[in-house]
Every structure is written in structure tokens, then in C-alpha cells.
């Protein structure tokens, strides 16, 4: 029986040297009893190890596996690593066989060690300690910490803390090892330690910080206990705050809900009798030359439209967005429907698409204030996704219901030319929005003979992913708008 006893500090290097010599001597793993000098067991064999008589070959993965097996506290890890070392000489691909019981057990231990390393990295809490008497002014601040790992991982963890806290002096004590970092030098000393009973202002700082980042809406006590087992709690100052934080979580979530912003709702209005629903077969221009609702002014129509319940869109929209512009405008621009910005502002074409429209109109020599701008549908249609309201294309029935208002706008403004921007506007004005790109640039007519210039909606340009294509399409849109003045001049001639 071989019974090597390895030093508590430098255990991995000692295991490598001993395992190499034992394997070279063909020592049976069953006849090797691995242990540490600190175990106190009598050493039955710690000398007369044979000199290496053959070279050993192992895959690179084995070296990393050994690093996570040797710290295992019971000694099973060191024994298992040696058994694998012997078998690898005959079976080089052994580690790739996860069904092998020894390989599977080695992986399980390695996983446990890696988890212990993570816990030590995450849950060590330093306390500041006074400088020694006679210390020079401006000396590095000194800190101390206590931790109780499951396995002998102090040597593996020490470089991590030296790199992370290299600007201060510190000591980390465990029940077996004192890790010291002073003046930039790292050393480990075996010792027998007990958990200190000390407190300092940093504990209150940790507790305050933890309380400030605690999110009661994401409280999952089981997950907290799985990630931070109770055995570590006594070393964590912030753990004292956990019971109170859990107890107050429900009230804090309720307060967060009360303080959260809510979507704007339509302003309440006195109940009025809704205008009659239009006949689905009603001809948009059947009443050309006269408004279907009478001869109300644009301002009166806009006021009346606030009570519109002709389609379901009024229920979710913030407010109706009626057209705007001079009542005597020679041109009426018609878009699809208000967007998110327009719904909040209550004005048409003030969002990103509206700004693009205004820019390109000015580039084409048009002053938006000279023209009447409106939409085929007066309420914003959207779906709520989180905090965002995503635009939805209005249905044909919704476009048909809003014709009531568009007809009256046309009757009041009586423009010489309409510009249909997009398929929905083209559908509302001509009865068909199909093939918008093929019809683009053409001058069509409403059923009462009013000319309609066909172009795309500016939002179409904003959605184009290709920059070159977007630039080319924007130039076409600008050219379409430039035709407005030409058509007016032709009509006046």
C-alpha cells in the first residue's frame, strides 16, 4: 500500500509529481491511499517512490480536470484522478466516453468544485481593519474576510482576488488556510481558523447597497436560496436585510404599479346621439356638391368628430385626429391614419412620417401651410406590446366608416386636386387601393371627377431597410410632390 501525504499548500504540484512517479512504477490505483499532511493519518509510505521510468501521455483536457479534482475534500478526487491517469495510458480517448462510470464521476466532482469556486468568488465580504501601530502615513488600506468553502479551493481562488483587489492589502481566512496579499505579494499559510465575530461600517454599506438594488417585482425566494445557500448567509452582511425585504415586497410592488405611467385615455365627453352608421353600399361621392351631414364648417366638423363611434377604433385611441389647413386650400393631401405621435398631439402628420412629408414637400417647392392635410381614418389603430403601441393597418370597414368625415372635408374644402399618399388613402378616394406602386405617379379621378395624384405614404420610405433604395424612393416621392404645382397650373390654364 502506498500512502502519500501531500502538503496543504502546493497540493496540486505535489500530486502531479507523486502520481507521475507512481504511474511510472505501475502502482495499482487500488493500492494507493491519497491524503494530506494535515489529515494527521500515519504515512505508511512517503518515501522510496520510484524514479520515473517511462513517459506518460495525457490529453490537455486531463490537466484541467485534475485541477478541479485535487481540491475535493475527502480525497476521492485525487484517487479518481490517479485512476484515470493510469487508464489513459492504455485508452487515450477515455475522457470522451461520458458513459464510463469513472469519467462520469470525475465530471460530477469537477462540476461541484467549479460551483464552490463561484460561490467563493461571489460571497467573500471584506471588512476594513485598522492599520498596525507605527504604519506609515498613506499606507495601503487593510481588509480582512472570512469564508468557509466546501472544498480545498483556496489556492485556486487566490489569483482571482489578487487581480481584483490588487490596490489594497487583504487577508482571507478559511478554517484551514490564511491567504495574505500585502504589498502586491501573495502567499498562503496553513492555519486553523475560526469565524471572527466582528463588524465594521462596510457591512452597513453592503446592506444599504443590496436593499437599493433589490427588485421586489422579481422576488423568487427559492431561486435566491438556490443561488445563495443559507450556509453562506452568516458571512453576508446583506443577508440580514433579506427577511425585511421579502416581507415588504408585496407592498413595494403595489407602490410601483401605482407609480407606473398609464396610457392616455380618450377625454370624457357628454353623451350625444351618434351619427347614423353609413350604408356599406353608400357611394362616397353620391352626394357630391353637398355635405352628407349638412353645411357645417371644418371647425364644427372637427368638434363633432370627437364623439364619433362609427367603428371600434375610438375605444382605444386617445383622441380623434381631424384634418387641418386652410378651408380654401386648392390641394388636399390624404394619408392613411394618425400614428402614435399624432394620436397624442391631436394633429395629423407630426410624427416621423409627417416630418419627412414636410421636408420633401418643401424640397419640392410646396408650403405645407397652403394645403389641407388629413387622413382617411381619424383614429389611431394599434396593438400594445409592452410600453410600445404598434401601428396596425385599418380594415376596409374602418376606412368605410370614416368616409363620413372625409366626404364632408372634401365638400367643405372643395380642392382642385387630391393627393392620395398610400394604398389606404387611394382606396378611400377612388374605391380601390390595389397596386399602389404600379399606379404611383398617375393622375386618377374620384367618382365625382376630382383629380387624384397617386403616390406612396412617407412611412413606406422610412421602413425601407436598404439605404440606397430608400434614397431612390425618396427622390421619386419628391418628384411626385413636385407635380402638384404643374397640375394646378395645367388646371388653371
XYZ file of C-alpha atoms in Angstrom:
493
model
C 0.000 0.000 0.000
C 1.272 3.409 -0.933
C 0.053 6.234 1.294
C 1.448 9.521 0.014
C 0.714 12.571 2.214
C 0.750 15.831 0.323
C 1.320 19.339 1.685
C -1.737 21.553 2.314
C -0.167 24.375 0.266
C 1.096 23.302 -3.144
C -1.145 20.244 -3.173
C -1.691 20.168 -6.930
C 2.001 20.310 -7.832
C 2.789 17.656 -5.237
C 0.028 15.383 -6.563
C 1.346 15.682 -10.112
C 4.893 14.705 -9.069
C 3.708 11.815 -6.908
C 1.196 10.493 -9.446
C 3.811 10.586 -12.198
C 6.236 8.514 -10.154
C 3.597 6.029 -9.016
C 2.230 5.529 -12.517
C 5.757 5.059 -13.856
C 6.156 2.278 -11.319
C 2.845 0.725 -12.422
C 1.352 1.233 -8.973
C -2.189 -0.121 -8.856
C -4.695 2.677 -8.047
C -6.368 0.289 -5.585
C -3.145 0.184 -3.572
C -2.709 3.962 -3.232
C -4.201 5.843 -0.253
C -4.093 9.563 -1.025
C -4.125 12.113 1.761
C -2.733 15.382 3.129
C -0.126 16.037 5.753
C -2.776 17.925 7.715
C -5.009 14.880 7.834
C -2.924 13.520 10.637
C -3.097 9.933 9.398
C 0.119 7.940 9.678
C 2.085 7.783 6.476
C 2.634 4.190 5.554
C 4.606 5.127 2.501
C 6.025 8.566 1.813
C 9.461 7.707 0.582
C 11.146 5.279 -1.723
C 8.931 6.429 -4.550
C 10.418 5.063 -7.755
C 12.047 7.426 -10.176
C 10.058 7.945 -13.415
C 10.977 5.148 -15.796
C 8.590 5.895 -18.626
C 6.987 8.953 -20.138
C 3.291 9.448 -19.584
C 0.951 10.881 -22.201
C -2.354 12.539 -21.356
C -4.723 14.832 -23.304
C -4.833 18.534 -22.482
C -8.302 18.163 -21.033
C -6.925 15.859 -18.350
C -4.678 18.596 -16.925
C -7.699 20.875 -16.416
C -9.739 18.003 -14.979
C -7.026 17.248 -12.428
C -7.035 20.911 -11.350
C -10.683 20.559 -10.329
C -10.377 17.044 -8.826
C -7.448 17.507 -6.458
C -9.186 20.167 -4.250
C -12.006 17.694 -3.470
C -12.090 17.494 0.323
C -12.493 13.768 1.016
C -9.563 12.596 -1.133
C -11.825 10.865 -3.645
C -10.861 13.435 -6.257
C -7.138 12.693 -6.001
C -7.741 8.929 -6.115
C -10.035 9.229 -9.116
C -7.557 11.446 -10.950
C -4.813 8.857 -10.438
C -7.058 6.008 -11.658
C -7.836 7.970 -14.816
C -4.132 8.748 -15.310
C -3.311 5.030 -15.302
C -6.162 4.107 -17.665
C -5.326 6.909 -20.108
C -2.021 5.224 -20.872
C -3.964 2.328 -22.453
C -7.085 4.215 -23.569
C -6.125 7.720 -24.797
C -9.745 8.599 -25.729
C -11.158 7.607 -22.339
C -12.297 11.106 -21.320
C -14.595 11.274 -24.359
C -16.633 8.336 -23.043
C -19.106 10.070 -20.710
C -20.818 6.711 -20.076
C -17.715 5.410 -18.289
C -18.519 5.430 -14.544
C -15.171 6.924 -13.512
C -15.320 9.624 -16.170
C -18.899 10.474 -15.201
C -17.982 10.642 -11.513
C -14.951 12.837 -12.289
C -17.145 15.261 -14.231
C -19.643 15.396 -11.368
C -16.902 16.244 -8.850
C -15.408 18.842 -11.210
C -18.823 20.488 -11.518
C -19.148 20.611 -7.745
C -15.700 22.187 -7.388
C -16.429 24.802 -10.044
C -19.629 25.694 -8.207
C -17.691 26.092 -4.962
C -15.190 28.359 -6.733
C -18.033 30.515 -7.994
C -19.504 30.802 -4.509
C -16.204 31.943 -3.032
C -15.693 34.485 -5.811
C -19.189 35.858 -5.229
C -19.706 35.714 -1.469
C -16.422 36.825 0.123
C -17.096 40.080 2.012
C -14.141 42.184 3.202
C -14.142 44.207 6.413
C -11.658 47.037 6.876
C -9.220 46.540 9.718
C -7.104 49.203 11.467
C -3.581 49.837 10.256
C -0.867 48.402 12.536
C 0.704 50.705 15.033
C 3.565 52.644 13.502
C 2.288 52.224 9.942
C 3.464 54.954 7.581
C 1.006 57.684 6.645
C -0.666 56.895 3.342
C -0.135 53.161 3.743
C -2.486 50.886 1.837
C -5.824 50.210 3.465
C -6.167 46.786 5.036
C -9.100 44.420 4.824
C -9.967 41.001 6.135
C -12.548 38.388 5.180
C -13.754 35.044 6.402
C -15.079 32.257 4.206
C -15.859 28.556 4.606
C -15.574 26.712 1.285
C -16.808 23.166 0.864
C -13.502 22.050 -0.672
C -9.831 22.986 -0.577
C -10.050 25.699 -3.185
C -8.056 28.498 -1.517
C -5.094 28.123 -3.909
C -7.353 28.206 -6.951
C -9.180 31.306 -5.751
C -6.211 33.357 -4.548
C -5.120 34.667 -8.013
C -8.684 35.868 -8.661
C -8.735 38.081 -5.558
C -5.152 39.287 -6.133
C -6.128 40.507 -9.581
C -9.392 42.055 -8.448
C -8.229 43.736 -5.231
C -4.621 44.463 -6.114
C -4.786 48.060 -4.840
C -5.194 47.129 -1.172
C -3.797 44.746 1.396
C -6.097 41.966 2.484
C -6.361 38.586 4.146
C -8.901 35.873 3.536
C -9.134 33.337 6.311
C -10.728 29.908 5.968
C -10.772 27.124 8.572
C -7.539 25.705 7.054
C -5.662 28.420 5.132
C -4.817 32.090 5.530
C -4.406 33.816 2.166
C -2.387 37.029 2.507
C -1.925 39.794 -0.048
C 0.395 42.548 1.165
C 2.415 45.000 -0.858
C 1.457 43.225 -4.059
C 2.797 39.848 -2.886
C 0.548 36.829 -2.498
C 1.193 33.972 -0.110
C -0.812 31.210 1.554
C -0.212 29.857 5.038
C -1.798 26.753 6.592
C -3.547 27.553 9.862
C -6.511 26.613 11.969
C -9.052 29.408 11.892
C -12.384 30.241 13.495
C -15.015 32.560 12.136
C -14.434 36.034 13.642
C -17.247 37.967 15.258
C -16.572 41.466 14.024
C -18.440 44.232 12.295
C -17.456 47.444 10.594
C -19.125 50.275 8.603
C -18.685 48.370 5.334
C -21.334 45.900 6.473
C -23.905 48.704 6.639
C -22.722 49.849 3.200
C -23.267 46.375 1.768
C -26.698 46.162 3.378
C -27.739 49.570 2.021
C -26.441 48.736 -1.452
C -28.253 45.382 -1.527
C -31.500 46.997 -0.418
C -31.236 49.620 -3.169
C -30.799 47.058 -5.966
C -33.417 44.621 -4.618
C -36.331 44.378 -7.071
C -39.473 43.163 -5.254
C -41.276 42.528 -8.566
C -38.743 39.804 -9.360
C -38.740 38.202 -5.929
C -38.115 34.438 -6.142
C -37.168 33.126 -2.705
C -36.468 29.578 -3.934
C -34.099 30.859 -6.612
C -32.394 33.074 -4.020
C -31.792 30.127 -1.737
C -30.507 28.002 -4.649
C -28.040 30.676 -5.736
C -27.026 31.759 -2.227
C -27.359 28.776 0.157
C -28.137 29.544 3.771
C -24.735 28.360 4.964
C -23.196 31.471 3.375
C -25.715 33.857 4.858
C -23.944 34.254 8.191
C -20.923 35.660 6.343
C -23.000 38.094 4.269
C -23.966 41.373 5.935
C -26.709 41.965 3.357
C -28.375 38.684 4.403
C -29.741 40.487 7.467
C -31.868 42.653 5.175
C -33.401 39.743 3.262
C -36.281 38.891 5.683
C -37.465 42.519 5.833
C -37.110 42.926 2.059
C -39.194 39.796 1.436
C -41.812 40.858 3.965
C -42.202 44.250 2.300
C -42.014 43.024 -1.304
C -45.781 42.880 -1.874
C -46.300 46.460 -0.680
C -43.394 47.744 -2.775
C -44.755 46.037 -5.925
C -48.163 47.646 -5.319
C -46.482 51.041 -4.915
C -44.529 50.511 -8.153
C -47.768 49.727 -10.012
C -49.434 52.855 -8.631
C -46.479 54.979 -9.690
C -46.194 53.479 -13.183
C -47.295 55.650 -16.127
C -50.588 54.660 -17.762
C -51.562 55.137 -21.396
C -53.540 58.240 -22.154
C -57.260 57.629 -22.435
C -59.833 59.468 -24.512
C -61.087 62.530 -22.714
C -64.639 62.070 -21.405
C -67.329 63.863 -23.324
C -71.013 64.280 -22.695
C -73.091 61.610 -24.311
C -74.589 62.613 -27.636
C -76.566 60.768 -30.150
C -74.096 59.128 -32.548
C -74.464 59.943 -36.216
C -76.142 57.130 -38.128
C -73.960 54.365 -39.465
C -73.403 54.640 -43.198
C -74.843 52.155 -45.593
C -71.960 49.803 -46.590
C -73.066 50.299 -50.189
C -73.160 54.047 -49.820
C -71.347 55.787 -52.634
C -68.637 58.087 -51.334
C -69.390 60.741 -53.932
C -73.092 60.137 -54.339
C -73.713 63.418 -52.564
C -71.050 65.333 -54.459
C -71.625 69.005 -54.238
C -73.231 68.735 -50.845
C -72.059 67.551 -47.463
C -73.882 64.447 -46.133
C -74.022 65.947 -42.690
C -75.133 69.377 -43.733
C -73.054 72.517 -44.285
C -71.085 72.649 -41.073
C -67.714 74.389 -41.065
C -64.458 72.497 -40.723
C -64.199 73.587 -37.086
C -67.725 72.301 -36.393
C -66.938 69.046 -38.159
C -63.742 68.592 -36.133
C -65.670 69.174 -32.896
C -68.398 66.755 -33.923
C -65.848 64.109 -34.900
C -64.675 63.857 -31.267
C -67.918 61.997 -30.493
C -67.555 59.575 -33.391
C -68.227 55.925 -32.501
C -68.748 54.658 -36.052
C -66.101 51.954 -35.645
C -64.331 50.307 -32.678
C -61.147 52.365 -33.108
C -62.487 55.181 -30.934
C -62.335 52.930 -27.857
C -58.520 52.676 -27.634
C -57.329 55.836 -29.381
C -56.500 58.852 -27.254
C -58.495 61.243 -29.423
C -59.759 61.837 -32.936
C -57.222 63.457 -35.271
C -59.068 65.592 -37.759
C -57.582 67.301 -40.820
C -56.052 70.757 -40.682
C -55.278 73.528 -43.127
C -56.989 76.384 -44.951
C -60.659 75.835 -45.775
C -59.984 77.292 -49.249
C -56.918 75.107 -49.932
C -56.507 74.147 -53.596
C -54.921 70.791 -52.693
C -55.897 68.166 -50.149
C -53.253 65.637 -49.058
C -54.797 62.425 -47.713
C -52.812 59.888 -45.697
C -53.756 56.618 -44.010
C -54.391 57.245 -40.292
C -52.762 59.087 -37.371
C -49.760 57.417 -35.768
C -48.630 57.300 -32.155
C -47.346 60.887 -32.111
C -50.400 62.229 -33.910
C -52.722 60.386 -31.537
C -51.126 62.161 -28.587
C -50.737 65.577 -30.238
C -54.165 65.544 -31.902
C -52.701 66.832 -35.198
C -52.044 64.977 -38.476
C -48.539 64.349 -39.841
C -46.439 65.490 -36.860
C -44.582 62.201 -36.306
C -41.522 60.862 -38.161
C -43.515 60.231 -41.373
C -45.088 63.678 -41.120
C -41.709 65.334 -40.734
C -40.426 63.502 -43.801
C -43.517 64.594 -45.717
C -42.972 68.242 -44.729
C -39.255 68.112 -45.646
C -39.881 66.609 -49.068
C -42.809 68.959 -49.746
C -40.560 71.943 -49.020
C -37.860 70.448 -51.254
C -40.499 70.175 -53.998
C -41.418 73.842 -53.568
C -44.601 73.320 -51.549
C -45.508 75.111 -48.344
C -47.494 72.755 -46.171
C -49.423 75.633 -44.596
C -51.020 76.348 -48.000
C -52.653 72.921 -48.226
C -55.192 70.846 -46.341
C -53.740 67.686 -44.770
C -55.885 64.877 -43.427
C -56.170 61.100 -43.129
C -58.588 58.540 -44.481
C -59.103 57.215 -40.921
C -59.285 59.622 -37.992
C -58.435 57.318 -35.075
C -55.112 55.591 -34.326
C -55.258 51.794 -34.685
C -52.571 49.892 -32.782
C -51.702 46.886 -30.632
C -49.994 47.311 -27.263
C -46.658 45.475 -26.905
C -45.079 46.308 -23.589
C -44.763 50.055 -23.438
C -44.977 50.471 -27.225
C -48.085 50.971 -29.357
C -47.510 49.268 -32.683
C -49.347 50.663 -35.721
C -51.926 48.411 -37.368
C -53.341 48.879 -40.869
C -57.033 49.870 -40.708
C -59.565 47.378 -42.024
C -61.760 48.147 -45.031
C -64.807 48.508 -42.744
C -62.966 51.096 -40.663
C -61.986 53.045 -43.799
C -65.597 52.869 -44.953
C -66.905 54.102 -41.591
C -64.560 57.116 -41.693
C -65.682 58.087 -45.218
C -68.445 60.007 -43.459
C -65.882 62.562 -42.314
C -63.681 62.536 -45.428
C -66.713 63.291 -47.605
C -67.534 66.321 -45.509
C -63.936 67.552 -45.583
C -63.934 67.278 -49.379
C -67.240 69.107 -49.569
C -66.063 71.945 -47.366
C -62.563 72.404 -48.804
C -63.546 71.546 -52.366
C -59.914 71.121 -53.503
C -58.884 71.296 -57.127
C -56.543 68.360 -56.605
C -56.301 65.474 -54.123
C -53.040 63.666 -53.392
C -53.510 60.084 -52.209
C -50.492 59.053 -50.124
C -50.579 55.292 -49.761
C -52.982 52.478 -50.557
C -55.490 53.276 -47.785
C -55.893 56.871 -48.931
C -56.170 55.742 -52.547
C -58.866 53.238 -51.533
C -60.779 55.918 -49.631
C -60.677 58.354 -52.569
C -61.131 56.044 -55.578
C -62.613 52.863 -54.115
C -59.526 50.728 -54.755
C -56.030 50.827 -53.249
C -54.676 47.789 -55.095
C -51.368 48.037 -56.997
C -50.246 51.283 -55.390
C -46.683 51.025 -56.768
C -47.916 50.408 -60.338
C -50.378 53.308 -60.107
C -47.881 55.638 -58.481
C -47.380 58.919 -60.344
C -50.658 58.575 -62.244
C -53.481 61.069 -62.011
C -56.772 59.285 -61.446
C -60.195 60.572 -60.573
C -62.673 60.300 -57.781
C -66.177 59.333 -58.795
C -67.162 62.992 -58.955
C -64.318 63.684 -61.387
C -61.917 65.303 -58.942
C -58.263 64.581 -59.977
C -56.247 62.389 -57.616
C -52.450 62.242 -57.817
C -51.220 58.837 -56.638
C -48.036 58.449 -54.578
C -46.719 56.414 -51.663
C -47.085 57.165 -47.975
C -43.905 58.650 -46.388
C -43.901 55.876 -43.762
C -43.194 53.458 -46.621
C -39.921 55.298 -47.206
C -38.987 55.089 -43.511
C -39.459 51.316 -43.490
C -37.117 50.603 -46.412
C -34.062 48.806 -44.962
C -31.702 49.474 -47.857
C -30.222 52.981 -47.729
C -29.679 53.255 -51.492
C -33.227 52.097 -52.234
C -34.630 54.461 -49.613
C -32.779 57.377 -51.192
C -34.035 56.476 -54.674
C -37.650 56.062 -53.500
C -37.491 59.336 -51.585
C -36.385 61.096 -54.772
C -39.397 59.615 -56.583
C -41.693 60.767 -53.781
C -40.252 64.287 -54.023
C -40.797 64.224 -57.804
C -44.421 63.181 -57.238
C -44.957 66.143 -54.918
C -43.302 68.478 -57.421
C -46.041 67.572 -59.906
C -48.665 69.191 -57.686
C -47.769 72.692 -58.881
C -47.628 71.516 -62.503
C -51.104 70.011 -62.264
C -52.525 73.141 -60.660
C -51.032 75.267 -63.408
C -52.435 72.933 -66.078
C -55.858 73.110 -64.431
C -55.704 76.906 -64.285
C -54.624 77.243 -67.934
